[in-house]
Short mmCIF file of N, CA and C in Angstrom, two decimals:
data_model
loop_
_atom_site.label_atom_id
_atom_site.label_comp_id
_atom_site.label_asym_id
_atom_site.label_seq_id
_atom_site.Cartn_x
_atom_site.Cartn_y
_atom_site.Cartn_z
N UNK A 1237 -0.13 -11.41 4.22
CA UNK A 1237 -0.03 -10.34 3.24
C UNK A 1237 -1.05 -10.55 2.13
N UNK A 1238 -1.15 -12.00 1.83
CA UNK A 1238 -1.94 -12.27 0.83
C UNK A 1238 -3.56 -11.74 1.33
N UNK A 1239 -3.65 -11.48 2.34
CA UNK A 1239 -5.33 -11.67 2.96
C UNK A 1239 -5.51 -9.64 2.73
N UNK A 1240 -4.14 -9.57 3.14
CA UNK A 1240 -4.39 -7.63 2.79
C UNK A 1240 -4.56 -7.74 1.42
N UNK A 1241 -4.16 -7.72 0.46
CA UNK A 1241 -4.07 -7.59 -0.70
C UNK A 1241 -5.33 -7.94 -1.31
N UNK A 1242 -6.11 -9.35 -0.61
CA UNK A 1242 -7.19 -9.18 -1.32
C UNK A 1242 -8.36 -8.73 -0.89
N UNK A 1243 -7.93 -8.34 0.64
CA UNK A 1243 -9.26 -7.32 0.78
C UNK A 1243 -9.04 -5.56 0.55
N UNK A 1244 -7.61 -5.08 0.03
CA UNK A 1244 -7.80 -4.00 -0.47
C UNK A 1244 -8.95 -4.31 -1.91
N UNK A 1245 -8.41 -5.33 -2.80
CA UNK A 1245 -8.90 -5.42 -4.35
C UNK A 1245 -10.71 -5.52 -3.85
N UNK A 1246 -11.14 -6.69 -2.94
CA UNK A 1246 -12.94 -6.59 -2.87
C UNK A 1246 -13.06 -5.34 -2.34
N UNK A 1247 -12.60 -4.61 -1.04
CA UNK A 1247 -13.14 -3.56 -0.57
C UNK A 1247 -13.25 -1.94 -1.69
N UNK A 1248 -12.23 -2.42 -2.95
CA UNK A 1248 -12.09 -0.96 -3.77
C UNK A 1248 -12.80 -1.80 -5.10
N UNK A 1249 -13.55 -2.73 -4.78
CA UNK A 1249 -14.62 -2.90 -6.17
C UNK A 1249 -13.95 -3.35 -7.39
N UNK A 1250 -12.88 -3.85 -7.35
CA UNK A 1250 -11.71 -4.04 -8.02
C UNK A 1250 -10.92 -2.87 -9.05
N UNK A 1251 -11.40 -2.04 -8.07
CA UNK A 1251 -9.98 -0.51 -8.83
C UNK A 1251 -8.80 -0.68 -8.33
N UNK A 1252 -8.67 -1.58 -7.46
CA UNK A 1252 -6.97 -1.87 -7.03
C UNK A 1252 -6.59 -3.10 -6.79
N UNK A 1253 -5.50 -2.87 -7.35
CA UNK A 1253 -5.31 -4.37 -7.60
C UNK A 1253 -3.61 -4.56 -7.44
N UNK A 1254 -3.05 -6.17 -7.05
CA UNK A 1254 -1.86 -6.58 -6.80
C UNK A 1254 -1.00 -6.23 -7.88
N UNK A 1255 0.21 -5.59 -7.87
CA UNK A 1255 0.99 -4.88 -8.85
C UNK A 1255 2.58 -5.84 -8.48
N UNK A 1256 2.08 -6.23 -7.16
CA UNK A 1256 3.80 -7.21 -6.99
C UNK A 1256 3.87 -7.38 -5.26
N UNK A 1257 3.75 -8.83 -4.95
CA UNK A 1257 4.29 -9.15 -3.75
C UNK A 1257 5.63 -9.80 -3.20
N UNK A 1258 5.93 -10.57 -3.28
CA UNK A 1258 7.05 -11.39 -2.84
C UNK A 1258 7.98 -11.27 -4.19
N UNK A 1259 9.41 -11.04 -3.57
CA UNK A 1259 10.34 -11.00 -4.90
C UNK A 1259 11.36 -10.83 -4.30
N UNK A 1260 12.51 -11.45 -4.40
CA UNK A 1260 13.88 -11.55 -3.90
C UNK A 1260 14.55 -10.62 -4.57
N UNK A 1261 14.81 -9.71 -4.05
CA UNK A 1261 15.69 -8.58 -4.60
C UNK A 1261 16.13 -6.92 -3.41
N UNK A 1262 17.16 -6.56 -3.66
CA UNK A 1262 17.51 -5.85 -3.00
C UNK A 1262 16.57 -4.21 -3.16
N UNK A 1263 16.50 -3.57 -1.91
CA UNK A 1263 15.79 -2.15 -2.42
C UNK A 1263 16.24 -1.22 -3.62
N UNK A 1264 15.65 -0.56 -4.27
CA UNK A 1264 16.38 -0.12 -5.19
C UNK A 1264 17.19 0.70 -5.11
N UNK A 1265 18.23 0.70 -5.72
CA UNK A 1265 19.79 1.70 -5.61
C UNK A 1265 20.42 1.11 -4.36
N UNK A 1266 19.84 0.06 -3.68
CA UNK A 1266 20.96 0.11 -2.27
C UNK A 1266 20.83 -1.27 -2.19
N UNK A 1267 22.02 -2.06 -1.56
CA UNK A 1267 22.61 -3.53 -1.17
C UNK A 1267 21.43 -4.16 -0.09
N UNK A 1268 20.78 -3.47 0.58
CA UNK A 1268 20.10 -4.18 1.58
C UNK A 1268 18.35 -4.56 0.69
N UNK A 1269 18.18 -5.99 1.45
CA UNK A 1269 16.89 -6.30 1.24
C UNK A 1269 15.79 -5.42 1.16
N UNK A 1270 14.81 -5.92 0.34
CA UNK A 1270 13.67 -4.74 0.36
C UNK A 1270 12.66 -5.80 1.11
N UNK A 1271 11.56 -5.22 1.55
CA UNK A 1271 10.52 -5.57 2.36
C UNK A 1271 9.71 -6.77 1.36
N UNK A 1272 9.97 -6.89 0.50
CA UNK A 1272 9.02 -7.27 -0.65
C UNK A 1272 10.32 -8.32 -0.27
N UNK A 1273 11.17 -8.63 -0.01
CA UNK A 1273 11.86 -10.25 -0.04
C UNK A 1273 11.34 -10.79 1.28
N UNK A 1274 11.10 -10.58 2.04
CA UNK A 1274 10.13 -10.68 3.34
C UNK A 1274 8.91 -11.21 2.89
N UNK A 1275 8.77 -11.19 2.27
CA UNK A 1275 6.78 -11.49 1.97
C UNK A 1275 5.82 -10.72 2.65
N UNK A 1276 6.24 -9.09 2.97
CA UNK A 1276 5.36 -8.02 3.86
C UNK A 1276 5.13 -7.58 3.47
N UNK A 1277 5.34 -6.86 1.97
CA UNK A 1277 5.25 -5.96 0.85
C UNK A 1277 4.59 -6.37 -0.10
N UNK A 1278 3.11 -5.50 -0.48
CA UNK A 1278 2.63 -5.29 -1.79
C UNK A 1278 2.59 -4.20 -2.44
N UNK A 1279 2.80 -4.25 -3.84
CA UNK A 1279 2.66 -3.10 -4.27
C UNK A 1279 1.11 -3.11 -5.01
N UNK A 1280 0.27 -1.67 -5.11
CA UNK A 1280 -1.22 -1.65 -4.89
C UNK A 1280 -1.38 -0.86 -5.88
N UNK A 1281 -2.21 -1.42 -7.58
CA UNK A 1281 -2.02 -0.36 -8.21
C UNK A 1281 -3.24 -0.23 -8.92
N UNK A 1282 -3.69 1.27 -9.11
CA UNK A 1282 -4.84 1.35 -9.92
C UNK A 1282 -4.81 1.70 -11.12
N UNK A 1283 -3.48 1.58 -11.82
CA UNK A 1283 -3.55 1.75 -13.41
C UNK A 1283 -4.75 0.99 -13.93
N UNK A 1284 -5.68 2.01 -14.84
CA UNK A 1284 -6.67 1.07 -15.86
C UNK A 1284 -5.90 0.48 -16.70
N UNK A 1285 -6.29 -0.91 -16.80
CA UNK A 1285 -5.95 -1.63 -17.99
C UNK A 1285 -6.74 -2.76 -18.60
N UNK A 1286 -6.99 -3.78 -19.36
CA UNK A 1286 -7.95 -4.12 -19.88
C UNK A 1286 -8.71 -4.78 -18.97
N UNK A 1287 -8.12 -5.71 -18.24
CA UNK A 1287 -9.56 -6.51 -17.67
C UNK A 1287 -9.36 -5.82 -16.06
N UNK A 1288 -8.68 -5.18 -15.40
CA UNK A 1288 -8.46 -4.66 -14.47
C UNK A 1288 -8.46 -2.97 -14.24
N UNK A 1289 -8.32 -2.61 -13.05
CA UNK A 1289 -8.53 -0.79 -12.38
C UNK A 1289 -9.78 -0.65 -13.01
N UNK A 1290 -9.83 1.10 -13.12
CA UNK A 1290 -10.94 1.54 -13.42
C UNK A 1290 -10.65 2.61 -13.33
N UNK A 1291 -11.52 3.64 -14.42
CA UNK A 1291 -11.02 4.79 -14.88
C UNK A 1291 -11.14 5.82 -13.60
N UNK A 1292 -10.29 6.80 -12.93
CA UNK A 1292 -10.35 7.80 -12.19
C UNK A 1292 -9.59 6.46 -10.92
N UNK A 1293 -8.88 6.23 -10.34
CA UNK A 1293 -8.38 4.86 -9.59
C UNK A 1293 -8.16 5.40 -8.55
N UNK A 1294 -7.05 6.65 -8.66
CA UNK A 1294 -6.59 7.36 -7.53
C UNK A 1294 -7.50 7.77 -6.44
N UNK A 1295 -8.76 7.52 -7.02
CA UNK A 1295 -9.63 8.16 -5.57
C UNK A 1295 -10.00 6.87 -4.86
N UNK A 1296 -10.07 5.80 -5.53
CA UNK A 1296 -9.94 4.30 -4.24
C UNK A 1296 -8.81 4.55 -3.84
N UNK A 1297 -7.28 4.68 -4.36
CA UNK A 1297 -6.32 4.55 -3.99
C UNK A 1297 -5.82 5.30 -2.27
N UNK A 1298 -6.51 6.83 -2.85
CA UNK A 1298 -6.57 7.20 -1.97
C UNK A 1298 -6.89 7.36 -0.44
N UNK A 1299 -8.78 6.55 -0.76
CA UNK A 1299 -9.57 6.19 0.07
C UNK A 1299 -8.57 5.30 1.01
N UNK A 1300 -8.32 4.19 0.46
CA UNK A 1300 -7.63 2.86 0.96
C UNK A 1300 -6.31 3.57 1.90
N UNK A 1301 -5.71 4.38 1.30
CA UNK A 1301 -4.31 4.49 2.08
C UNK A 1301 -4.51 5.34 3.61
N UNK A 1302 -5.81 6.12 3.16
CA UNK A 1302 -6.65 6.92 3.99
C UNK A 1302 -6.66 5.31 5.31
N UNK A 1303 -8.07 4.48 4.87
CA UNK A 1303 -8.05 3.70 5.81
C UNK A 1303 -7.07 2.99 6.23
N UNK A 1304 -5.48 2.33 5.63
CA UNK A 1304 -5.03 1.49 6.03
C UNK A 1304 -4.41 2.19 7.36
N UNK A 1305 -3.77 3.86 6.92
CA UNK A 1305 -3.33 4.70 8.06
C UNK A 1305 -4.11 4.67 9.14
N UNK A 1306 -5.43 5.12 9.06
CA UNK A 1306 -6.50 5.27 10.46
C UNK A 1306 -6.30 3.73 11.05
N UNK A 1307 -6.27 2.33 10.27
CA UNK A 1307 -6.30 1.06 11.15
C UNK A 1307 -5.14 0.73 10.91
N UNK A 1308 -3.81 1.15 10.98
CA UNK A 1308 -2.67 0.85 10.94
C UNK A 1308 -2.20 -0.37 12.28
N UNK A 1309 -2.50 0.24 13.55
CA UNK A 1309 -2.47 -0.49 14.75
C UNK A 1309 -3.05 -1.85 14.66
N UNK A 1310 -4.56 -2.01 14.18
CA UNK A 1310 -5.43 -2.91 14.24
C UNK A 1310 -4.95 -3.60 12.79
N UNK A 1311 -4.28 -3.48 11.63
CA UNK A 1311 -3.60 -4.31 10.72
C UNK A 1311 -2.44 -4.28 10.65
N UNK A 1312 -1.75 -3.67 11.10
CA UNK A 1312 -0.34 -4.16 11.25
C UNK A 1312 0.35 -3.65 10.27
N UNK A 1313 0.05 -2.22 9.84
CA UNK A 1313 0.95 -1.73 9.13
C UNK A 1313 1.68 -0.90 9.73
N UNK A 1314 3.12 -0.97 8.75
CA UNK A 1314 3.77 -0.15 9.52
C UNK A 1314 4.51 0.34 8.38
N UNK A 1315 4.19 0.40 6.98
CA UNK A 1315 4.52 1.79 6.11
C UNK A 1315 3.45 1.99 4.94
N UNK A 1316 3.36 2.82 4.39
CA UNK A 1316 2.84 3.00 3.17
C UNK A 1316 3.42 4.10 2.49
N UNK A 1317 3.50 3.84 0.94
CA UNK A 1317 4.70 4.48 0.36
C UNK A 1317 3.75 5.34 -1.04
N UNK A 1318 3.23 6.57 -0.87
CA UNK A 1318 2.58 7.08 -2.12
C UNK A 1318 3.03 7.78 -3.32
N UNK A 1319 3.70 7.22 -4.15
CA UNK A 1319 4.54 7.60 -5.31
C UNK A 1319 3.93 8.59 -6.01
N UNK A 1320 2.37 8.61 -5.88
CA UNK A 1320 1.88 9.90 -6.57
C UNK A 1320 2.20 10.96 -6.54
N UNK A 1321 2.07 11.30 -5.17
CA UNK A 1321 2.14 12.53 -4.12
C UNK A 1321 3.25 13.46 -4.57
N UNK A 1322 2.71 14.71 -5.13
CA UNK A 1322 3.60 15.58 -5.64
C UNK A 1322 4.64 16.88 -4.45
N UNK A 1323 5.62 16.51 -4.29
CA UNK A 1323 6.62 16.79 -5.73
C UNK A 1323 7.61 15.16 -6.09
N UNK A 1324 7.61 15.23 -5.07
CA UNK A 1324 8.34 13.25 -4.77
C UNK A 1324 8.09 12.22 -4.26
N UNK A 1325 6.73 12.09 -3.72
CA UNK A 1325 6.21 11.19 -3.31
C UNK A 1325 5.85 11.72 -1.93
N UNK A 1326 5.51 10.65 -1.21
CA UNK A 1326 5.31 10.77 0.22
C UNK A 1326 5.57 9.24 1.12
N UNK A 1327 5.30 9.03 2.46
CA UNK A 1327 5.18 7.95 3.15
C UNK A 1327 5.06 8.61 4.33
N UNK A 1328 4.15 7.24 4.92
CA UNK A 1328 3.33 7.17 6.23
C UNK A 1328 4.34 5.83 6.86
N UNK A 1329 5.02 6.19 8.48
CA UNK A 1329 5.52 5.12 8.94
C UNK A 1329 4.97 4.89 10.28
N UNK A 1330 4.89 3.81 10.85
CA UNK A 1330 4.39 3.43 11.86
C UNK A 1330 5.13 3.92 13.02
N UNK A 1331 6.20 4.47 13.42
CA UNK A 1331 7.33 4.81 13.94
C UNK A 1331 7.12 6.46 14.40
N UNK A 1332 6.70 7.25 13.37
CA UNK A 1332 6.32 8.54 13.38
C UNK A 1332 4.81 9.21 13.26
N UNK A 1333 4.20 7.82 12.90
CA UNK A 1333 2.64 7.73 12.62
C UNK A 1333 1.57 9.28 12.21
N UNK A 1334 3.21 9.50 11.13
CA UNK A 1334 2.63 10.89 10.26
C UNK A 1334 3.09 10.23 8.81
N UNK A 1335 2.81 11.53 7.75
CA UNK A 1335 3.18 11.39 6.63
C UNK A 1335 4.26 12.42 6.24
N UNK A 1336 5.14 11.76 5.45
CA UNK A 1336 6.14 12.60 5.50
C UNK A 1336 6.10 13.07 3.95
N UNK A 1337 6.09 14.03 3.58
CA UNK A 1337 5.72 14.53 1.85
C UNK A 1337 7.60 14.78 1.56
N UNK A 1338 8.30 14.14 0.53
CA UNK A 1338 9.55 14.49 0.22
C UNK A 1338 9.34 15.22 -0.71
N UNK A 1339 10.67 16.34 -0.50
CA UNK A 1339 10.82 17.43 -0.97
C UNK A 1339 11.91 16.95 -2.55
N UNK A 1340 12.77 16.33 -2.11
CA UNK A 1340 13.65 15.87 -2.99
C UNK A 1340 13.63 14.42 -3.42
N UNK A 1341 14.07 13.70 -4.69
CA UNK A 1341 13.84 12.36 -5.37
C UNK A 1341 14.50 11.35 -3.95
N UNK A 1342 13.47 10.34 -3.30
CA UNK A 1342 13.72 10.21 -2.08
C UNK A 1342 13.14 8.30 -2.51
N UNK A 1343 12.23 8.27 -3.30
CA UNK A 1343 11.88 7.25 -3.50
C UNK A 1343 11.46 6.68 -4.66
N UNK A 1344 12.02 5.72 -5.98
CA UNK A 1344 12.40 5.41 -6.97
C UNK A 1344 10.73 5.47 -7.46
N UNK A 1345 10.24 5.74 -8.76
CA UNK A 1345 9.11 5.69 -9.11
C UNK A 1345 8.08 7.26 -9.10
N UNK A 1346 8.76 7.90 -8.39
CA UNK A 1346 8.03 8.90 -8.16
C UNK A 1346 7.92 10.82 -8.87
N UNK A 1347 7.50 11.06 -9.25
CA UNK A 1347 6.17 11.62 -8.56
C UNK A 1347 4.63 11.24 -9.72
N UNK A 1348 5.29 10.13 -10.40
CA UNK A 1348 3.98 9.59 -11.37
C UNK A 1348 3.85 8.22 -11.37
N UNK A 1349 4.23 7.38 -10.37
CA UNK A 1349 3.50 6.20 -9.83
C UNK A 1349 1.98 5.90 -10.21
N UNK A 1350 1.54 4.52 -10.73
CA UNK A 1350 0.15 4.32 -10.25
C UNK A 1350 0.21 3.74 -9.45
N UNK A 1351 0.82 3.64 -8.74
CA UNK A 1351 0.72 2.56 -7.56
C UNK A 1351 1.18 2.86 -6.42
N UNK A 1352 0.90 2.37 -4.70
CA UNK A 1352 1.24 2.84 -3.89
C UNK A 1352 1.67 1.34 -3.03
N UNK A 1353 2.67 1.81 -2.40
CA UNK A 1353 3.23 0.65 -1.15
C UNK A 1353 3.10 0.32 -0.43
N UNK A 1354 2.84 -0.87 0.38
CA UNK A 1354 2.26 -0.88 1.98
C UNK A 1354 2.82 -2.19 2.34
N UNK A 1355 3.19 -1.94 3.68
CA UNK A 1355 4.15 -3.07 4.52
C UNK A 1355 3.24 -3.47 5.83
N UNK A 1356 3.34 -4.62 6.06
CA UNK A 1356 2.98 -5.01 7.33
C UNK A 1356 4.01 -5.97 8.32
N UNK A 1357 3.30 -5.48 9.36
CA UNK A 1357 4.50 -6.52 10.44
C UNK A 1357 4.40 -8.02 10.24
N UNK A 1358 5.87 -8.22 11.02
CA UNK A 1358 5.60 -9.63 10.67
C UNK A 1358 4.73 -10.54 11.59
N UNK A 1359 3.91 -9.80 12.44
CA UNK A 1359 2.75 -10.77 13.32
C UNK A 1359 1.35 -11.14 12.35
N UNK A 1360 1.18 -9.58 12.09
CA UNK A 1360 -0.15 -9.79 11.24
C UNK A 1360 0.12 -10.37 9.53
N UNK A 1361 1.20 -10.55 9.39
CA UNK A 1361 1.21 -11.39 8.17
C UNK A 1361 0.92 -13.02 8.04
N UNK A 1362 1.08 -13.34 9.17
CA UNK A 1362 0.34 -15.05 9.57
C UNK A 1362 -0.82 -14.53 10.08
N UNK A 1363 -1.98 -13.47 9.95
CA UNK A 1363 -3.27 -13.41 10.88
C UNK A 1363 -4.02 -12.77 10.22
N UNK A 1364 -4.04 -13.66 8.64
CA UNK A 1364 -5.20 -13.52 7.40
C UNK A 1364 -6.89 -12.73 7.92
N UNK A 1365 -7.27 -14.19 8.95
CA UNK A 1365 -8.42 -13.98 9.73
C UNK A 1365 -8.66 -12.63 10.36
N UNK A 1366 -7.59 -12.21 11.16
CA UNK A 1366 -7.96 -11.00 11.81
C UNK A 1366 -7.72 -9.53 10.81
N UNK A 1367 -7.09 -9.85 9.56
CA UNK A 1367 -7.16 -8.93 8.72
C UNK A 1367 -8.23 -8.29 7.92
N UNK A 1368 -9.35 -9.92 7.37
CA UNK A 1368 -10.51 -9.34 7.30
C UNK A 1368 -11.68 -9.66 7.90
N UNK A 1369 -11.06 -9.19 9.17
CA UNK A 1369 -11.92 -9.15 10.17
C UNK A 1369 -12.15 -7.54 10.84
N UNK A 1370 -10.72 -6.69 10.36
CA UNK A 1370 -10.75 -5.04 10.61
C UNK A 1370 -11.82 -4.55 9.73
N UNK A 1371 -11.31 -5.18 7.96
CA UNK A 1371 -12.07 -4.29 6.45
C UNK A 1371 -13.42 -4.50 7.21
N UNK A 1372 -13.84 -5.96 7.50
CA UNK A 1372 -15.52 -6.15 7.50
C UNK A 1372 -15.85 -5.00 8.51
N UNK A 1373 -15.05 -4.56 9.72
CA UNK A 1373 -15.77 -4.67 10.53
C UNK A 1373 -15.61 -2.58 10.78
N UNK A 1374 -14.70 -2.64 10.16
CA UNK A 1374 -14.52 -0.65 10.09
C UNK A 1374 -14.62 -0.33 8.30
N UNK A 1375 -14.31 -0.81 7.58
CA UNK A 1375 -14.13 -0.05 6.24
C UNK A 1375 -15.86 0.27 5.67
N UNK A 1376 -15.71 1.72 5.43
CA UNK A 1376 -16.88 1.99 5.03
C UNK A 1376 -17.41 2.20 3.87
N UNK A 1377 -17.85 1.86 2.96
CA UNK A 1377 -17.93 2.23 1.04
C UNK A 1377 -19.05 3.44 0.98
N UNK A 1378 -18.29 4.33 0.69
CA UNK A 1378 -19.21 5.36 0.28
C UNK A 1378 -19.59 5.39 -1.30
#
């Protein structure tokens, strides 16, 4: 997880950056574990702030969630959670390998998030190497 996280931050020039990985705590509003007690979960955020993001963020943010979806297979994701996304957010699951835009308050943080969510399986979370081995080898910087 750690190897995603820091090749989202080099590949977005450092407009995005680690907002929260590992943390023992239940999902919010409900008794069961959240993905983030797993060590699969980062949260990815481009709020500007002093020594970090960069002004206008949402369009790396975007870019990135863009690519993690297209190499989802080849990194091992299997959600991403966009709190921006108006009216209540949205999410992309590996399961339905669409995006689902909620209509109603569906996911805590939302619809003015700076930050967006992303989970990976638990294979490619021991397989640092082959993680940036996708960014080098597909991510494109326009």
């Amino acid at each position: 997880l750690l190897a995603l996280v820091r090749e989202i931050k080099t590949y977005s020039s450092g407009a995005l950056w680690n907002n929260g990985t590992f943390v023992n705590r239940p999902m919010r509003g409900k008794q069961s574990l959240s993905v983030h007690a797993t060590g699969r979960a980062a949260d990815i955020s481009w709020r500007k702030m002093q020594h970090k993001g960069v002004k206008n963020g949402r369009v790396y943010a975007e870019k990135m969630m863009n690519f993690l979806v297209e190499n989802a297979d080849a990194l091992g994701i299997e959600m991403v959670i966009d709190y921006n996304y108006s009216p209540h957010g949205r999410a992309w699951r590996c399961d339905r390998d669409a995006w689902k835009i909620y209509s109603k308050k569906t996911v805590s943080g939302t619809p003015d998030g700076d930050w967006f969510h992303v989970e990976i399986s638990p294979k490619m979370s021991h397989k640092p190497k082959m993680i940036s081995e996708v960014f080098s080898e597909k991510f494109i910087v326009a």
